Coordinates of C-alpha atoms in Angstrom, one line a residue:
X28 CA 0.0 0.0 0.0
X29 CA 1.7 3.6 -0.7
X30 CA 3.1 5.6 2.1
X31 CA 0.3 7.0 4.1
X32 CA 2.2 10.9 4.6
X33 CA 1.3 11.1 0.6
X34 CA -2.2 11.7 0.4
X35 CA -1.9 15.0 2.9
X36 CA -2.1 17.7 0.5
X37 CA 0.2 19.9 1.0
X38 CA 3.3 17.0 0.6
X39 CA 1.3 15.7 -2.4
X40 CA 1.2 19.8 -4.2
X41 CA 5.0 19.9 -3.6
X42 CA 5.8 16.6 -4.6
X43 CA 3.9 17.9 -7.8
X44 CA 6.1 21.0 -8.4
X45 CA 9.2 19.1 -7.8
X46 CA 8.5 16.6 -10.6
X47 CA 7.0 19.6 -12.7
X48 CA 10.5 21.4 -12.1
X49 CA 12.5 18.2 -13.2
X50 CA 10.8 17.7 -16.2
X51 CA 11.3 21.1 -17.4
X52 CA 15.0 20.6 -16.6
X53 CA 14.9 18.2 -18.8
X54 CA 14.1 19.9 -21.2
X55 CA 16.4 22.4 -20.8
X56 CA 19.3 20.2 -20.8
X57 CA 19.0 19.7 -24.8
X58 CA 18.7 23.0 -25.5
X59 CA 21.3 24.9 -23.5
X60 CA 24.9 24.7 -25.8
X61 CA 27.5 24.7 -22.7
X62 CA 29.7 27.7 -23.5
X63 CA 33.5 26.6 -24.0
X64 CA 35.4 29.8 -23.2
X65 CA 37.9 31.1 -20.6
X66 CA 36.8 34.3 -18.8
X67 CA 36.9 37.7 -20.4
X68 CA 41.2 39.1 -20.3
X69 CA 42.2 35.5 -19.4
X70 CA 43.8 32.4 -21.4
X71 CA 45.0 29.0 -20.9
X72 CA 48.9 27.8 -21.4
X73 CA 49.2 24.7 -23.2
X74 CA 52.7 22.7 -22.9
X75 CA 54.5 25.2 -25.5
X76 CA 53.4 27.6 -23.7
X77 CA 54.3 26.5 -20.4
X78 CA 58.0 25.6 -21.6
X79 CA 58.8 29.1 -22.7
X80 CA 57.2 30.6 -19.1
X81 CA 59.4 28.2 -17.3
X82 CA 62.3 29.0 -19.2
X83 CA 61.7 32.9 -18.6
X84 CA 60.7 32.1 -14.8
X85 CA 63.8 30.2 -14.1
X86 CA 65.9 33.0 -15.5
X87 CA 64.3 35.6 -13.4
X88 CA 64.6 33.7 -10.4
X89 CA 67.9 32.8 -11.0
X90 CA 68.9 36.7 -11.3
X91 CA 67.1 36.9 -8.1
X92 CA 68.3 34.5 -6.0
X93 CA 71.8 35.7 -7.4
X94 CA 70.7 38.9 -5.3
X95 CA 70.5 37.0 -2.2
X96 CA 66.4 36.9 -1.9
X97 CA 64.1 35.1 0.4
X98 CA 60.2 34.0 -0.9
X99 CA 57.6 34.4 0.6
X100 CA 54.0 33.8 -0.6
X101 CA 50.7 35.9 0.1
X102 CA 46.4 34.6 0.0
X103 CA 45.2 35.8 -3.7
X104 CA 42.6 37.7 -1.6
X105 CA 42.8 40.5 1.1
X106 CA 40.3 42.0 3.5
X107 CA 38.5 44.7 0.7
X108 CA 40.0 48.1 3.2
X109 CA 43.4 46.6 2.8
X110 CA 43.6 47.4 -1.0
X111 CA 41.3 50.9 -0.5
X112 CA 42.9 54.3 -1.3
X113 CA 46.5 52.3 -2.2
X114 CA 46.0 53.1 -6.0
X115 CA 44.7 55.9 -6.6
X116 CA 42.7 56.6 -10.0
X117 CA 43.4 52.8 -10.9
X118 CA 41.3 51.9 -7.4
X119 CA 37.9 51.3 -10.3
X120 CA 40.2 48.2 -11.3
X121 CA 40.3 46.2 -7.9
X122 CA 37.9 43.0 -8.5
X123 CA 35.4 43.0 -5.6
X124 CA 34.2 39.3 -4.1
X125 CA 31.2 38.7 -3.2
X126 CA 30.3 38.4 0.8
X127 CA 31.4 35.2 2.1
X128 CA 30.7 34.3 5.6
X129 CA 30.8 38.1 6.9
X130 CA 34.5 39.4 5.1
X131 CA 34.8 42.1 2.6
X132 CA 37.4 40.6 0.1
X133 CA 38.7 42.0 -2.8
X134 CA 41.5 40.1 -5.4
X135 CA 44.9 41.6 -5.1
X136 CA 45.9 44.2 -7.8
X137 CA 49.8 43.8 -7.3
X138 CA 51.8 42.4 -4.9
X139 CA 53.2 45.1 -3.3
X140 CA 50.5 46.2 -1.0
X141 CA 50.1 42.5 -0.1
X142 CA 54.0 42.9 0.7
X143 CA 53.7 46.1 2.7
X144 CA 50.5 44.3 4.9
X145 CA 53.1 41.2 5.4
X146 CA 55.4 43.7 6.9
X147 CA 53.3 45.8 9.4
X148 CA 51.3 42.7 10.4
X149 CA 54.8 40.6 11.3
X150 CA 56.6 43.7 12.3
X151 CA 59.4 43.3 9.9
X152 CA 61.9 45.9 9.4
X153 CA 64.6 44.3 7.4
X154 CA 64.1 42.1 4.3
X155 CA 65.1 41.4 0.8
X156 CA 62.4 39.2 -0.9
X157 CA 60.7 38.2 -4.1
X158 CA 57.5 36.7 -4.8
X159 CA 56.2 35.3 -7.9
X160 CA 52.0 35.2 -8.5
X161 CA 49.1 35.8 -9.8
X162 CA 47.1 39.2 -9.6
X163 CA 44.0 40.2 -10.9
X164 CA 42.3 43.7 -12.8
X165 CA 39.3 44.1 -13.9
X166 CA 40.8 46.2 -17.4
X167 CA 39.5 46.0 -20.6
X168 CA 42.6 43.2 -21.9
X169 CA 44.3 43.8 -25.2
X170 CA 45.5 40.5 -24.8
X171 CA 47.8 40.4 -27.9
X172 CA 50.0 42.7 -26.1
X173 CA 49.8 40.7 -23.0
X174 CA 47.5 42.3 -21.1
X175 CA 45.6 40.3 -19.4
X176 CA 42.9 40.5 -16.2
X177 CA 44.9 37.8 -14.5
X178 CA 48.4 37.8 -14.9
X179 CA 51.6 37.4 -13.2
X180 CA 53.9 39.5 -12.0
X181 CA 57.5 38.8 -10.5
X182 CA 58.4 41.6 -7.7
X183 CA 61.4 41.9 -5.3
X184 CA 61.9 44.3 -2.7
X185 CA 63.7 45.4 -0.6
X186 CA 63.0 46.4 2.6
X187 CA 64.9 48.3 5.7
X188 CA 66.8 51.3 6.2
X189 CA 69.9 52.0 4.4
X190 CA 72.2 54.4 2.5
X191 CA 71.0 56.5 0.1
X192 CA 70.2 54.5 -3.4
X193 CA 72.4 51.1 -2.8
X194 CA 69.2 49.0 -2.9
X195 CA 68.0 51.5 -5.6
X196 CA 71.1 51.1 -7.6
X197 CA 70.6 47.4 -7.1
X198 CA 66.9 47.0 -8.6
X199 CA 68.0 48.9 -11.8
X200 CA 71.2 46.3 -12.2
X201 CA 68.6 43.6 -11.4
X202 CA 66.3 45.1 -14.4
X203 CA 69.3 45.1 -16.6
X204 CA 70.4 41.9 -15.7
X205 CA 67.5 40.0 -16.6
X206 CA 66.4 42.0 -19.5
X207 CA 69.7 41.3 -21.3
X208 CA 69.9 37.5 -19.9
X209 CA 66.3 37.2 -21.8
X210 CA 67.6 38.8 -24.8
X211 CA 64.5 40.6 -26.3
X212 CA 66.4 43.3 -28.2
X213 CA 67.1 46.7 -27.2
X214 CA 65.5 48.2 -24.5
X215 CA 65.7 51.4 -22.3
X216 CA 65.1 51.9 -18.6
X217 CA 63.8 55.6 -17.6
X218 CA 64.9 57.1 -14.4
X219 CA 62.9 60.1 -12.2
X220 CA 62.1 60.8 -8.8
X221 CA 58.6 61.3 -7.4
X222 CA 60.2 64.3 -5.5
X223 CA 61.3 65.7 -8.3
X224 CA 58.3 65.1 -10.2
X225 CA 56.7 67.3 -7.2
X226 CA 58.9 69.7 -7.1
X227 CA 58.6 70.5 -10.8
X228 CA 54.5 70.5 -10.5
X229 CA 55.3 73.0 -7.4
X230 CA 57.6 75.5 -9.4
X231 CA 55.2 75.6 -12.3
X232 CA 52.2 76.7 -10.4
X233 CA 50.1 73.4 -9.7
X234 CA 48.3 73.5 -6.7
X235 CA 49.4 70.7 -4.4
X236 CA 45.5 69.1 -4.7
X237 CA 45.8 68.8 -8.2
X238 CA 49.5 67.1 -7.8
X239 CA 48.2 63.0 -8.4
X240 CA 46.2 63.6 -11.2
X241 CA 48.3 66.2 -12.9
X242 CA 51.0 63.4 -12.2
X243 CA 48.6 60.9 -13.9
X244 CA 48.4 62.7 -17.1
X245 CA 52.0 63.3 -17.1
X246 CA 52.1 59.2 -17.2
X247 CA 50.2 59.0 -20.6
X248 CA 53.4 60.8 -22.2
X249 CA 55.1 57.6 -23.6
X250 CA 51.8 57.0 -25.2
X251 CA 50.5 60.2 -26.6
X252 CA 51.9 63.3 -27.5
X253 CA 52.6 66.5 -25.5
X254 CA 49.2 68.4 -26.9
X255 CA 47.0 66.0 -26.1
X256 CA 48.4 65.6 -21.9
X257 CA 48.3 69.7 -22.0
X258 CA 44.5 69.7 -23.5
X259 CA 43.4 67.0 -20.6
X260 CA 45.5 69.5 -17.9
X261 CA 44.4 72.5 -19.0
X262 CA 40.3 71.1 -20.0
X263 CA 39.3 68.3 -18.4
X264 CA 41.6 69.1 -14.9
X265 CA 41.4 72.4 -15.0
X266 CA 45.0 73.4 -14.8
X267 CA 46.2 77.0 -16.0
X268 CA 47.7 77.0 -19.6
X269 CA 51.0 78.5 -18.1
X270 CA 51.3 75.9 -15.6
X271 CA 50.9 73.2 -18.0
X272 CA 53.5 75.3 -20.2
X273 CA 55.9 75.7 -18.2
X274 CA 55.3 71.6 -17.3
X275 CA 55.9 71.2 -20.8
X276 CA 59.2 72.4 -20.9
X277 CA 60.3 70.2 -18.1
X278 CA 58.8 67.1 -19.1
X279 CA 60.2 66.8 -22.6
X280 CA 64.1 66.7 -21.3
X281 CA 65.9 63.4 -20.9
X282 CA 69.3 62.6 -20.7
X283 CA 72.0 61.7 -18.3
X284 CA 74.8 63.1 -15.1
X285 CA 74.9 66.2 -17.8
X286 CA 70.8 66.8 -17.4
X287 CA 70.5 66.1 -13.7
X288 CA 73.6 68.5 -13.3
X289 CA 72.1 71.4 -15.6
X290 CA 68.7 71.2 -13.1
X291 CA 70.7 71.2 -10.2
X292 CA 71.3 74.4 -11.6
X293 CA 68.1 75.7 -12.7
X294 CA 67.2 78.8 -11.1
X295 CA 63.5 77.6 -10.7
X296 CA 64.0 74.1 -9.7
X297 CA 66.8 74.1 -7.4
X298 CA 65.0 76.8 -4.9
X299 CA 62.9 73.8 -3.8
X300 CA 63.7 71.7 -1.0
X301 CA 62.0 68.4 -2.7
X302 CA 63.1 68.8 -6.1
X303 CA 66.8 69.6 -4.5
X304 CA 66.7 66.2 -2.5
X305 CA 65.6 64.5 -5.5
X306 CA 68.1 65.5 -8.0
X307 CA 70.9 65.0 -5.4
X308 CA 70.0 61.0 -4.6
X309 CA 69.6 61.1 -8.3
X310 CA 73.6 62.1 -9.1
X311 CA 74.3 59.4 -5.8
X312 CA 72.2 56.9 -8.2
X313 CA 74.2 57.4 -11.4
X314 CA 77.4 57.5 -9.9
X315 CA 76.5 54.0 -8.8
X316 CA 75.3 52.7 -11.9
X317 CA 78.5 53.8 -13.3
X318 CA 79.9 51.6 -11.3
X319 CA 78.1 48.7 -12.4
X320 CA 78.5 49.6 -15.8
X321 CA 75.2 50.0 -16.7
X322 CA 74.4 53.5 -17.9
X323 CA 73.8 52.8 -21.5
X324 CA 70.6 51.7 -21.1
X325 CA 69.5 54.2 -18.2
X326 CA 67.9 57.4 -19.0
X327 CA 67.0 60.3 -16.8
X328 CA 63.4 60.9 -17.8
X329 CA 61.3 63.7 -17.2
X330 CA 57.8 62.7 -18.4
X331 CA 58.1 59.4 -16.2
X332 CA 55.3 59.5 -13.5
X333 CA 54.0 56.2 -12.9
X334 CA 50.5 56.4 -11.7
X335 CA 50.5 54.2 -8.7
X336 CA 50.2 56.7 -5.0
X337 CA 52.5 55.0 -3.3
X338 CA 55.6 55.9 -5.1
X339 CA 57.7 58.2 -2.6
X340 CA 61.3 58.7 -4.4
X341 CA 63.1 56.9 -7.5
X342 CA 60.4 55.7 -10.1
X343 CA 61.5 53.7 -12.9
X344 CA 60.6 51.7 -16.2
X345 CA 62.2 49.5 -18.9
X346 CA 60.7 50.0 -22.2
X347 CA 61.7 47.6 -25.1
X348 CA 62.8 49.6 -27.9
X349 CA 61.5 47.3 -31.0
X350 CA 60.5 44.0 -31.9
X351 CA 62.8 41.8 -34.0
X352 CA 61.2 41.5 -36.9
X353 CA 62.3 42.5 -40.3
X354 CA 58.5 42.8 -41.6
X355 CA 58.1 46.2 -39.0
X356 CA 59.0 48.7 -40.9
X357 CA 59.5 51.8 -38.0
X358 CA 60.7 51.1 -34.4
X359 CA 57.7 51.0 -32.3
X360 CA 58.3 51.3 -28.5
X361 CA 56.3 47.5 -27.3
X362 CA 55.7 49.0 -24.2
X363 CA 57.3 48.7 -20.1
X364 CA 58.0 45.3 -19.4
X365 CA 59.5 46.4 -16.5
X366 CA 58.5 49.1 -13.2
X367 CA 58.9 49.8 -9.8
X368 CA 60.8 52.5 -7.1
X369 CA 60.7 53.9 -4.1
X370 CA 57.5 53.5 -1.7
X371 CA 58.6 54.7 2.1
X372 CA 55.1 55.5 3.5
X373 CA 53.2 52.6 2.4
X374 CA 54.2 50.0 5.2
X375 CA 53.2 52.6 7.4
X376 CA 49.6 53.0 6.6
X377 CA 49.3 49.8 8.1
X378 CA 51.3 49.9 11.2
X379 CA 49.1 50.7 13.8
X380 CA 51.6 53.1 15.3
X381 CA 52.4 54.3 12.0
X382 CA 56.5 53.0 12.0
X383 CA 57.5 53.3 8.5
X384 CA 59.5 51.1 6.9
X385 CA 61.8 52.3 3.5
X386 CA 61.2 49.9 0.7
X387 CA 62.2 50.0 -3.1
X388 CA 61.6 47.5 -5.4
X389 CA 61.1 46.1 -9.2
X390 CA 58.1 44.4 -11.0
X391 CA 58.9 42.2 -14.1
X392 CA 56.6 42.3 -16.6
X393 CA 56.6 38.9 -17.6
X394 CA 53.2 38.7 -19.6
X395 CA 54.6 41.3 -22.3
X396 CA 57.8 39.3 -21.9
X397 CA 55.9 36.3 -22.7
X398 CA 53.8 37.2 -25.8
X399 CA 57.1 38.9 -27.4
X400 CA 58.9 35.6 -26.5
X401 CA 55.8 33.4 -28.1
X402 CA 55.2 35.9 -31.1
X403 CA 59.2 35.4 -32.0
X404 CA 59.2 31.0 -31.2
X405 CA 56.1 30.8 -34.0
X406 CA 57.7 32.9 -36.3
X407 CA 60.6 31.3 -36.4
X408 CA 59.2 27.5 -36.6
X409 CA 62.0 26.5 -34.2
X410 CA 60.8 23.4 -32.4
X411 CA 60.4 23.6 -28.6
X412 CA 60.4 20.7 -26.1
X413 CA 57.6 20.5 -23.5
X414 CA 59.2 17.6 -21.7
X415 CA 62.2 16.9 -19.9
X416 CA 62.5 13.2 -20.7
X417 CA 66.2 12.0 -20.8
X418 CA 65.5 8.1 -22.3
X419 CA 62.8 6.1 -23.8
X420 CA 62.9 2.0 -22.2
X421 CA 62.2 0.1 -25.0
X422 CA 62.3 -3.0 -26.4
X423 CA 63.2 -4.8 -30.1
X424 CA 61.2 -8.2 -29.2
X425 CA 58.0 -9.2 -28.1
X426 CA 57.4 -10.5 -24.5
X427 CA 59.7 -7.9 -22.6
X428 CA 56.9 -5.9 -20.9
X429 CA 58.5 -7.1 -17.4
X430 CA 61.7 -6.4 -18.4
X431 CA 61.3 -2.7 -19.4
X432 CA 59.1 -1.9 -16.2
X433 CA 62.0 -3.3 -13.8
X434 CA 64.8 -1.0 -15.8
X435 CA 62.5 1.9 -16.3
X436 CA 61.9 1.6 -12.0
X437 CA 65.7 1.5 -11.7
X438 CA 66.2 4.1 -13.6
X439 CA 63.1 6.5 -11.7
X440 CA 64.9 5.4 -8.6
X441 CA 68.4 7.0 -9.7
X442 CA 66.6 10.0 -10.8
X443 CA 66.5 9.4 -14.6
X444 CA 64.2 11.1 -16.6
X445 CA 62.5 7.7 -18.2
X446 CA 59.8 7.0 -20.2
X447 CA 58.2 4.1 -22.0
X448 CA 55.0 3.4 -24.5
X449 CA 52.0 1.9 -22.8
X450 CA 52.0 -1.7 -24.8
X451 CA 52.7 -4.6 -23.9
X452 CA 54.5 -5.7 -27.4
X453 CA 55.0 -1.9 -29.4
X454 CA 56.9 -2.3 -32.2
X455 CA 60.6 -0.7 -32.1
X456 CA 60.0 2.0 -35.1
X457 CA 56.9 2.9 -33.5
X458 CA 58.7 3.2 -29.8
X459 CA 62.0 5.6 -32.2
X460 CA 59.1 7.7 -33.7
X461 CA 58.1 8.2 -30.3
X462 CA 61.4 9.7 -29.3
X463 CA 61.4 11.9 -32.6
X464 CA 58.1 13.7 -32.1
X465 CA 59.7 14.2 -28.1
X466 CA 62.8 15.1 -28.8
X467 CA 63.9 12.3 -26.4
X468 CA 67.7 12.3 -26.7
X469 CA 67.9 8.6 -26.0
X470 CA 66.7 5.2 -26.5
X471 CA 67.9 2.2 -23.9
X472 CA 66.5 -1.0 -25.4
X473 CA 66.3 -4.9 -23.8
X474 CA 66.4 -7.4 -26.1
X475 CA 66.8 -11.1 -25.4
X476 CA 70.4 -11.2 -26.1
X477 CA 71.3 -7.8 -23.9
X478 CA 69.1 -9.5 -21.5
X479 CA 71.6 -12.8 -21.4
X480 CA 74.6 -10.8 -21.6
X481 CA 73.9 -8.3 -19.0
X482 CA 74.0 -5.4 -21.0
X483 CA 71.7 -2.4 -22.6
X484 CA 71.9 -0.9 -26.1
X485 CA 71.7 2.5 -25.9
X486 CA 70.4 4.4 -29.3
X487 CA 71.7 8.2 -29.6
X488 CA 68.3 9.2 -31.5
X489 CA 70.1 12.4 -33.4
X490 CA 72.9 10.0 -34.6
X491 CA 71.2 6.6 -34.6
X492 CA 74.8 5.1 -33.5
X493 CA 74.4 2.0 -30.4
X494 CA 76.8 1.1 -28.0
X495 CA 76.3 -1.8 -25.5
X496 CA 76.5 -1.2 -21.9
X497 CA 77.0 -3.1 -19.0
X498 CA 73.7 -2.6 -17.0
X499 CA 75.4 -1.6 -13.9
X500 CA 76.9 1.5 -15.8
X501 CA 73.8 2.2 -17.7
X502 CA 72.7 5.1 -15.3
X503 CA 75.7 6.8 -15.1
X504 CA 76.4 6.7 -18.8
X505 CA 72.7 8.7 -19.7
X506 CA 73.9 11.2 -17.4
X507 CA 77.1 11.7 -19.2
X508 CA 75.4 11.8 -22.5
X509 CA 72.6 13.6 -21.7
X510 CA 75.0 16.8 -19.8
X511 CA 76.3 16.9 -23.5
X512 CA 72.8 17.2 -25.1

């Protein structure tokens, strides 16, 4: 007899609308096409992909750890008021989560805000570190120049008090280093203070309220020309037309020690206090670079503002100069694939009692890197290897399936790179195709004879010359050929 509970009404009415609502999903379910997409400014990294990132990663963390760097790792998420007011007209960009279980929490823009609330929270004065990871902007993506709403970005810092510009000295010679270790071409890496920058606004008659977002326009200079940045000053910010004149005669300078010495004259500019600092740690700077040898590829830039608020002193960019390609016909600047400076006040803002802690640091760019680095493999057909495989097990006769699974194990358990087909009788051409299409630099095959005699041929696949070798020296002959590869 059926459950008595099923004739009251009310079960019997929902029971009803629950099978109604499942036999409209039903219906659904061969209409709706599942769309097959990544999210809006984002992309997925196949196997190429992924070994030309890990090639540029490794680089970059080499250079890095050749500075004497710790890691350290951040959540992808911070409370929502720890990313407020950090950014100033890019705040529009920070990607709000919804409310989960009673925390405001936004993605993280950068990593350096995420760095600074590391510091204050753990009371740390003194560190050097980098910090590799994703971060997130809700921009409008032009992804084909690598710009993305999730993205990477490589930063190290430095943190504590020091002399005057060592550390600073140091994150240009870190740019330089792993810009020229990458080799994308020429590139140039633009020099200016955030003092001076103030100092300049001060002298030509900007009113100190108007000082960020004159300073943002000043920014769009590498992208448009002069008389478009004065007509947004002077009409949309509502600067004076002499201020933004006499800002126009500063801006367009750039050069070298000759430059920062002829300011240090300048009647105008070296009455102020900030400008004066400025333009002193800026000679300390260059002398220093000197030193390391790198000048060639620094210039002292007047138009560089970068629009982030927390900038406090040195400011800095590398710009690559052109692509390689002989179909371009003009040099077109591809953009910053490199930023950072000085930020002394940030820590601060989130130390309860204030304490500030110095800190300068770099940001590699390594999405633009990337796509430049991609663009350049495809044109020029050159085949990449997305595995690390040293030797393929693998065997000439039928029957062997036991024989290659105990030498592949002893091979995994010295640490060899092996591999081996998934049959239990492949055929030998089919097993060398295998190592073709790899790029597998070896081939270590049982056959019933080696198997009597104790030994393993080993197949150089580029060559196709075999030698026999005793199995007890089979590991540590792969690793002599394969250092050579």
């Amino acid at each position: 007899s059926p459950a008595p509970s099923l004739y009251h009404p009310q079960i019997a009415k929902e029971v009803a609308k629950l099978l109604e609502m499942k036999a409209q999903l039903g219906e659904d379910e061969g209409k709706h096409k599942f769309v097959l997409k990544t999210p809006k400014g984002t992309r997925d990294y196949g196997p190429k992909q992924m070994a030309i990132r890990e090639r540029v990663f490794n680089a970059i963390i080499s250079c890095f750890k050749r500075h004497g760097a710790e890691v350290i790792d951040t959540p992808v998420f911070e409370l929502k008021e720890t990313l407020t007011g950090k950014y100033g007209e890019d705040s529009k960009l920070i990607y709000d989560l919804k409310d989960q279980g009673g925390e405001l929490l936004s993605l993280r823009y950068d990593l350096t805000v995420p760095f600074a609330r590391y510091l204050a929270m753990n009371k740390i004065t003194n560190i050097k570190r980098y910090h590799i990871a994703k971060v997130y902007r809700r921009d409008n993506p032009a992804m084909t120049r690598g710009r993305y709403r999730e993205f990477y970005q490589c930063d190290f810092d430095i943190a504590g008090q020091f002399d005057p510009m060592i550390p600073d000295a140091e994150c240009l010679k870190i740019v330089h280093e792993i810009l020229s270790d990458l080799q994308l071409g020429d590139f140039v890496i633009k020099v200016n203070d955030r003092r001076i920058l103030d100092g300049m606004f001060a002298v030509c008659g900007v009113p100190d309220s108007k000082f960020r977002t004159i300073c943002s326009s000043v920014d769009k200079l590498d992208k448009v020309p002069w008389e478009e940045v004065r007509s947004e000053m002077v009409g949309e910010k509502g600067l004076s037309p002499e201020a933004a004149d006499r800002i126009g005669e500063y801006v367009q300078l750039h050069g070298g020690l000759d430059l920062i010495e002829r300011l240090l004259q300048d009647p105008k500019l070296s009455q102020n206090k900030l400008a004066k600092e400025g333009l002193g740690d800026m000679k300390l700077l260059f002398e220093y670079l000197t030193l390391f040898g790198i000048t060639g590829k620094i210039s002292f830039d007047l138009s560089l503002a970068r629009g982030l608020d927390y900038y406090t002193g040195v400011i800095f960019e590398a710009v690559l100069l052109q692509q390689e390609n002989e179909h371009v016909e003009e040099a077109v600047s591809v953009g910053s694939v490199a930023g950072g400076g000085r930020y002394d006040g940030l820590v601060g803002m989130f130390d309860p009692k204030g304490r500030k802690v110095p800190c300068v640091g770099v940001s590699i760019g390594i999405e633009r890197i990337f796509s430049i680095l991609e663009q350049r493999l495809e044109a020029s057909e050159e085949k990449i290897r997305t595995t690390e495989t040293q030797v393929l097990v693998a065997s000439a006769q039928k029957k062997l399936l036991e024989e290659r699974l105990k030498l592949i194990s002893e091979l995994w358990d010295a640490g060899i790179k092996a591999e081996m087909l998934y049959k239990k009788n492949p055929k030998l051409l089919n097993q060398l195709q295998y190592c073709e299409d790899t790029g597998i630099p070896l081939v270590a095959i049982v056959g019933e004879q080696e198997l009597k005699d104790g030994v393993v041929k080993l197949r150089i696949v580029a060559t196709r010359e075999e030698v026999s070798v005793p199995r007890e020296s089979l590991v540590e002959e792969i690793r002599i050929r394969t250092s050579q590869c």
